[in-house]
PDB file of C-alpha atoms in Angstrom:
ATOM      1  CA  MET A 272      20.549-113.643-191.315  1.00 80.00           C
ATOM      2  CA  GLY A 273      17.490-113.652-190.107  1.00 88.00           C
ATOM      3  CA  VAL A 274      14.761-116.349-190.590  1.00 91.00           C
ATOM      4  CA  PHE A 275      11.189-115.829-189.937  1.00 92.00           C
ATOM      5  CA  THR A 276       8.600-118.351-190.113  1.00 94.00           C
ATOM      6  CA  PHE A 277       4.721-117.418-189.545  1.00 95.00           C
ATOM      7  CA  ILE A 278       1.957-119.347-189.238  1.00 95.00           C
ATOM      8  CA  LEU A 279      -1.086-117.506-190.994  1.00 95.00           C
ATOM      9  CA  ARG A 280      -4.592-118.312-190.383  1.00 95.00           C
ATOM     10  CA  LYS A 281      -8.233-117.352-191.405  1.00 95.00           C
ATOM     11  CA  SER A 282     -11.100-116.518-188.586  1.00 93.00           C
ATOM     12  CA  GLY A 283     -14.206-114.985-190.019  1.00 91.00           C
ATOM     13  CA  GLY A 284     -12.921-112.236-192.435  1.00 90.00           C
ATOM     14  CA  GLU A 285      -9.307-111.708-190.891  1.00 95.00           C
ATOM     15  CA  TRP A 286      -6.592-113.670-191.832  1.00 95.00           C
ATOM     16  CA  THR A 287      -3.857-113.651-188.607  1.00 95.00           C
ATOM     17  CA  GLY A 288       0.152-114.414-188.600  1.00 95.00           C
ATOM     18  CA  LYS A 289       1.802-115.189-185.638  1.00 94.00           C
ATOM     19  CA  GLN A 290       5.365-116.205-185.655  1.00 92.00           C
ATOM     20  CA  PHE A 291       6.339-119.815-185.412  1.00 90.00           C
ATOM     21  CA  SER A 292       9.237-119.104-182.654  1.00 89.00           C
ATOM     22  CA  GLY A 293       9.141-115.698-181.746  1.00 87.00           C
ATOM     23  CA  ASP A 294       6.359-112.565-180.828  1.00 91.00           C
ATOM     24  CA  ILE A 295       5.701-111.161-183.992  1.00 92.00           C
ATOM     25  CA  GLU A 296       1.978-110.949-184.703  1.00 93.00           C
ATOM     26  CA  ALA A 297      -0.147-109.224-187.214  1.00 95.00           C
ATOM     27  CA  SER A 298      -3.632-109.218-188.859  1.00 95.00           C
ATOM     28  CA  ALA A 299      -5.215-108.339-191.643  1.00 95.00           C
ATOM     29  CA  ASP A 300      -8.172-108.599-194.328  1.00 95.00           C
ATOM     30  CA  CYS A 301      -6.654-110.648-196.518  1.00 94.00           C
ATOM     31  CA  THR A 302      -3.311-112.015-197.235  1.00 94.00           C
ATOM     32  CA  PHE A 303      -1.197-109.874-199.300  1.00 94.00           C
ATOM     33  CA  ASP A 304      -1.897-106.855-196.959  1.00 94.00           C
ATOM     34  CA  LEU A 305      -0.658-109.112-194.211  1.00 95.00           C
ATOM     35  CA  GLN A 306       2.386-110.587-195.979  1.00 95.00           C
ATOM     36  CA  ARG A 307       3.471-106.601-196.440  1.00 94.00           C
ATOM     37  CA  LYS A 308       2.785-106.270-192.450  1.00 95.00           C
ATOM     38  CA  LEU A 309       4.486-109.522-191.303  1.00 94.00           C
ATOM     39  CA  VAL A 310       7.874-108.307-193.673  1.00 93.00           C
ATOM     40  CA  GLN A 311       8.008-104.724-192.314  1.00 93.00           C
ATOM     41  CA  SER A 312       8.060-106.211-188.600  1.00 92.00           C
ATOM     42  CA  ALA A 313      10.622-108.536-189.675  1.00 91.00           C
ATOM     43  CA  LEU A 314      12.657-105.435-191.000  1.00 91.00           C
ATOM     44  CA  ALA A 315      11.921-104.330-187.727  1.00 90.00           C
ATOM     45  CA  VAL A 316      13.988-107.024-185.593  1.00 90.00           C
ATOM     46  CA  ASP A 317      16.535-107.692-188.548  1.00 86.00           C
ATOM     47  CA  SER A 318      17.336-105.309-191.540  1.00 83.00           C
ATOM     48  CA  SER A 319      21.087-106.792-192.405  1.00 82.00           C
ATOM     49  CA  GLY A 320      20.678-107.288-195.961  1.00 83.00           C
ATOM     50  CA  ALA A 321      18.166-108.599-198.843  1.00 89.00           C
ATOM     51  CA  VAL A 322      14.687-109.861-198.640  1.00 91.00           C
ATOM     52  CA  GLN A 323      12.844-113.037-199.657  1.00 92.00           C
ATOM     53  CA  SER A 324       9.615-114.257-198.908  1.00 93.00           C
ATOM     54  CA  SER A 325       7.718-117.557-198.860  1.00 94.00           C
ATOM     55  CA  PHE A 326       4.164-117.923-199.090  1.00 95.00           C
ATOM     56  CA  SER A 327       2.273-121.512-199.387  1.00 95.00           C
ATOM     57  CA  THR A 328      -1.147-122.443-199.166  1.00 94.00           C
ATOM     58  CA  VAL A 329      -1.943-125.110-196.471  1.00 95.00           C
ATOM     59  CA  SER A 330      -5.877-125.026-196.564  1.00 95.00           C
ATOM     60  CA  PRO A 331      -8.616-122.486-197.476  1.00 94.00           C
ATOM     61  CA  SER A 332      -8.294-121.096-193.951  1.00 94.00           C
ATOM     62  CA  SER A 333      -4.520-121.830-193.174  1.00 95.00           C
ATOM     63  CA  ALA A 334      -1.064-120.592-194.931  1.00 95.00           C
ATOM     64  CA  VAL A 335       2.555-120.813-193.829  1.00 96.00           C
ATOM     65  CA  PHE A 336       4.643-117.610-195.094  1.00 95.00           C
ATOM     66  CA  GLN A 337       8.361-117.461-194.210  1.00 95.00           C
ATOM     67  CA  VAL A 338      10.679-114.286-194.768  1.00 93.00           C
ATOM     68  CA  ILE A 339      14.777-114.310-195.145  1.00 92.00           C
ATOM     69  CA  VAL A 340      16.401-111.630-194.015  1.00 91.00           C
ATOM     70  CA  GLY A 341      20.062-111.245-195.363  1.00 87.00           C
ATOM     71  CA  GLY A 342      22.240-114.646-196.877  1.00 73.00           C
ATOM     72  CA  ALA A 343      22.616-115.558-200.049  1.00 63.00           C
ATOM     73  CA  VAL A 344      20.225-114.559-202.851  1.00 58.00           C
ATOM     74  CA  PHE A 345      19.483-116.803-205.926  1.00 58.00           C
ATOM     75  CA  VAL A 346      19.945-114.965-209.325  1.00 57.00           C
ATOM     76  CA  GLY A 347      18.274-115.663-212.727  1.00 57.00           C
ATOM     77  CA  GLY A 348      19.548-118.914-214.149  1.00 54.00           C
ATOM     78  CA  GLY A 349      19.593-120.559-210.582  1.00 45.00           C
ATOM     79  CA  ALA A 350      23.383-118.803-209.963  1.00 44.00           C
ATOM     80  CA  VAL A 351      24.028-118.201-206.446  1.00 45.00           C
ATOM     81  CA  ALA A 352      25.593-114.452-205.402  1.00 46.00           C
ATOM     82  CA  ALA A 353      26.094-112.830-202.197  1.00 48.00           C
ATOM     83  CA  ALA A 354      23.914-109.894-201.312  1.00 47.00           C
ATOM     84  CA  ALA A 355      26.298-107.035-202.133  1.00 47.00           C
ATOM     85  CA  PRO A 356      25.984-103.668-200.150  1.00 48.00           C
ATOM     86  CA  ALA A 357      24.406-101.066-202.020  1.00 50.00           C
ATOM     87  CA  GLY A 358      26.113 -99.226-205.175  1.00 48.00           C
ATOM     88  CA  GLY A 359      28.897-102.273-205.089  1.00 47.00           C
ATOM     89  CA  ALA A 360      28.925-105.103-207.910  1.00 48.00           C
ATOM     90  CA  SER A 361      28.723-108.597-207.321  1.00 47.00           C
ATOM     91  CA  ALA A 362      31.388-111.114-207.865  1.00 48.00           C
ATOM     92  CA  GLY A 363      28.789-114.236-208.853  1.00 48.00           C
ATOM     93  CA  GLY A 364      26.811-112.390-211.419  1.00 49.00           C
ATOM     94  CA  GLU A 365      29.768-112.131-213.252  1.00 51.00           C
ATOM     95  CA  ALA A 366      30.627-116.155-213.116  1.00 51.00           C
ATOM     96  CA  ALA A 367      27.106-117.135-214.268  1.00 54.00           C
ATOM     97  CA  PRO A 368      27.452-115.967-218.254  1.00 56.00           C
ATOM     98  CA  ALA A 369      30.948-117.218-218.943  1.00 56.00           C
ATOM     99  CA  ALA A 370      29.346-121.221-217.057  1.00 54.00           C
ATOM    100  CA  GLU A 371      26.389-120.431-219.926  1.00 58.00           C
ATOM    101  CA  LYS A 372      28.317-119.693-222.635  1.00 57.00           C
ATOM    102  CA  LYS A 373      30.770-123.079-221.312  1.00 56.00           C
ATOM    103  CA  GLU A 374      27.857-124.826-221.166  1.00 59.00           C
ATOM    104  CA  GLU A 375      26.164-124.027-224.983  1.00 58.00           C
ATOM    105  CA  LYS A 376      29.788-124.844-226.320  1.00 56.00           C
ATOM    106  CA  GLU A 377      29.594-128.283-224.743  1.00 56.00           C
ATOM    107  CA  GLU A 378      25.702-128.705-226.080  1.00 55.00           C
ATOM    108  CA  GLU A 379      27.328-127.831-229.985  1.00 54.00           C
ATOM    109  CA  GLU A 380      29.786-130.465-229.454  1.00 54.00           C
ATOM    110  CA  ASP A 381      27.411-133.524-228.402  1.00 52.00           C
ATOM    111  CA  ASP A 382      25.299-133.024-231.451  1.00 49.00           C
ATOM    112  CA  GLU A 383      28.441-133.132-233.679  1.00 53.00           C
ATOM    113  CA  ASP A 384      29.178-136.487-231.976  1.00 56.00           C
ATOM    114  CA  LEU A 385      26.107-138.100-232.699  1.00 60.00           C
ATOM    115  CA  GLY A 386      26.337-137.712-236.283  1.00 63.00           C
ATOM    116  CA  LEU A 387      22.727-136.135-236.531  1.00 61.00           C
ATOM    117  CA  SER A 388      21.698-133.395-238.152  1.00 62.00           C
ATOM    118  CA  LEU A 389      18.657-130.716-237.808  1.00 66.00           C
ATOM    119  CA  PHE A 390      18.108-130.960-241.503  1.00 72.00           C
ATOM    120  CA  ASP A 391      18.406-134.692-242.079  1.00 59.00           C
TER     121      ASP A 391
END
């Protein structure tokens, strides 16, 4: 698993991104293109699995961009499943619906205990 953190700055009409602790650098006219270039650069260093990214604007002329390659992948309702190889099924995806059904039953039982009805 690789975590790449970039500091992005705008100077003139161009955005530049430099890795916080490393040698990866890129520049582009807009943040979208810069993010794409930085993700490709990170994948050139570590291509071990799924890619997640996070972009946060700090000011109109600066931002922080993080790329995570490999590791855990967040799915749907917050359930965590390990990244599966291509064509494989993840065990975490099967457990999530069962947990949701159990929570739904518990909620229904809690409503009955209060002695209240929606149509009273």
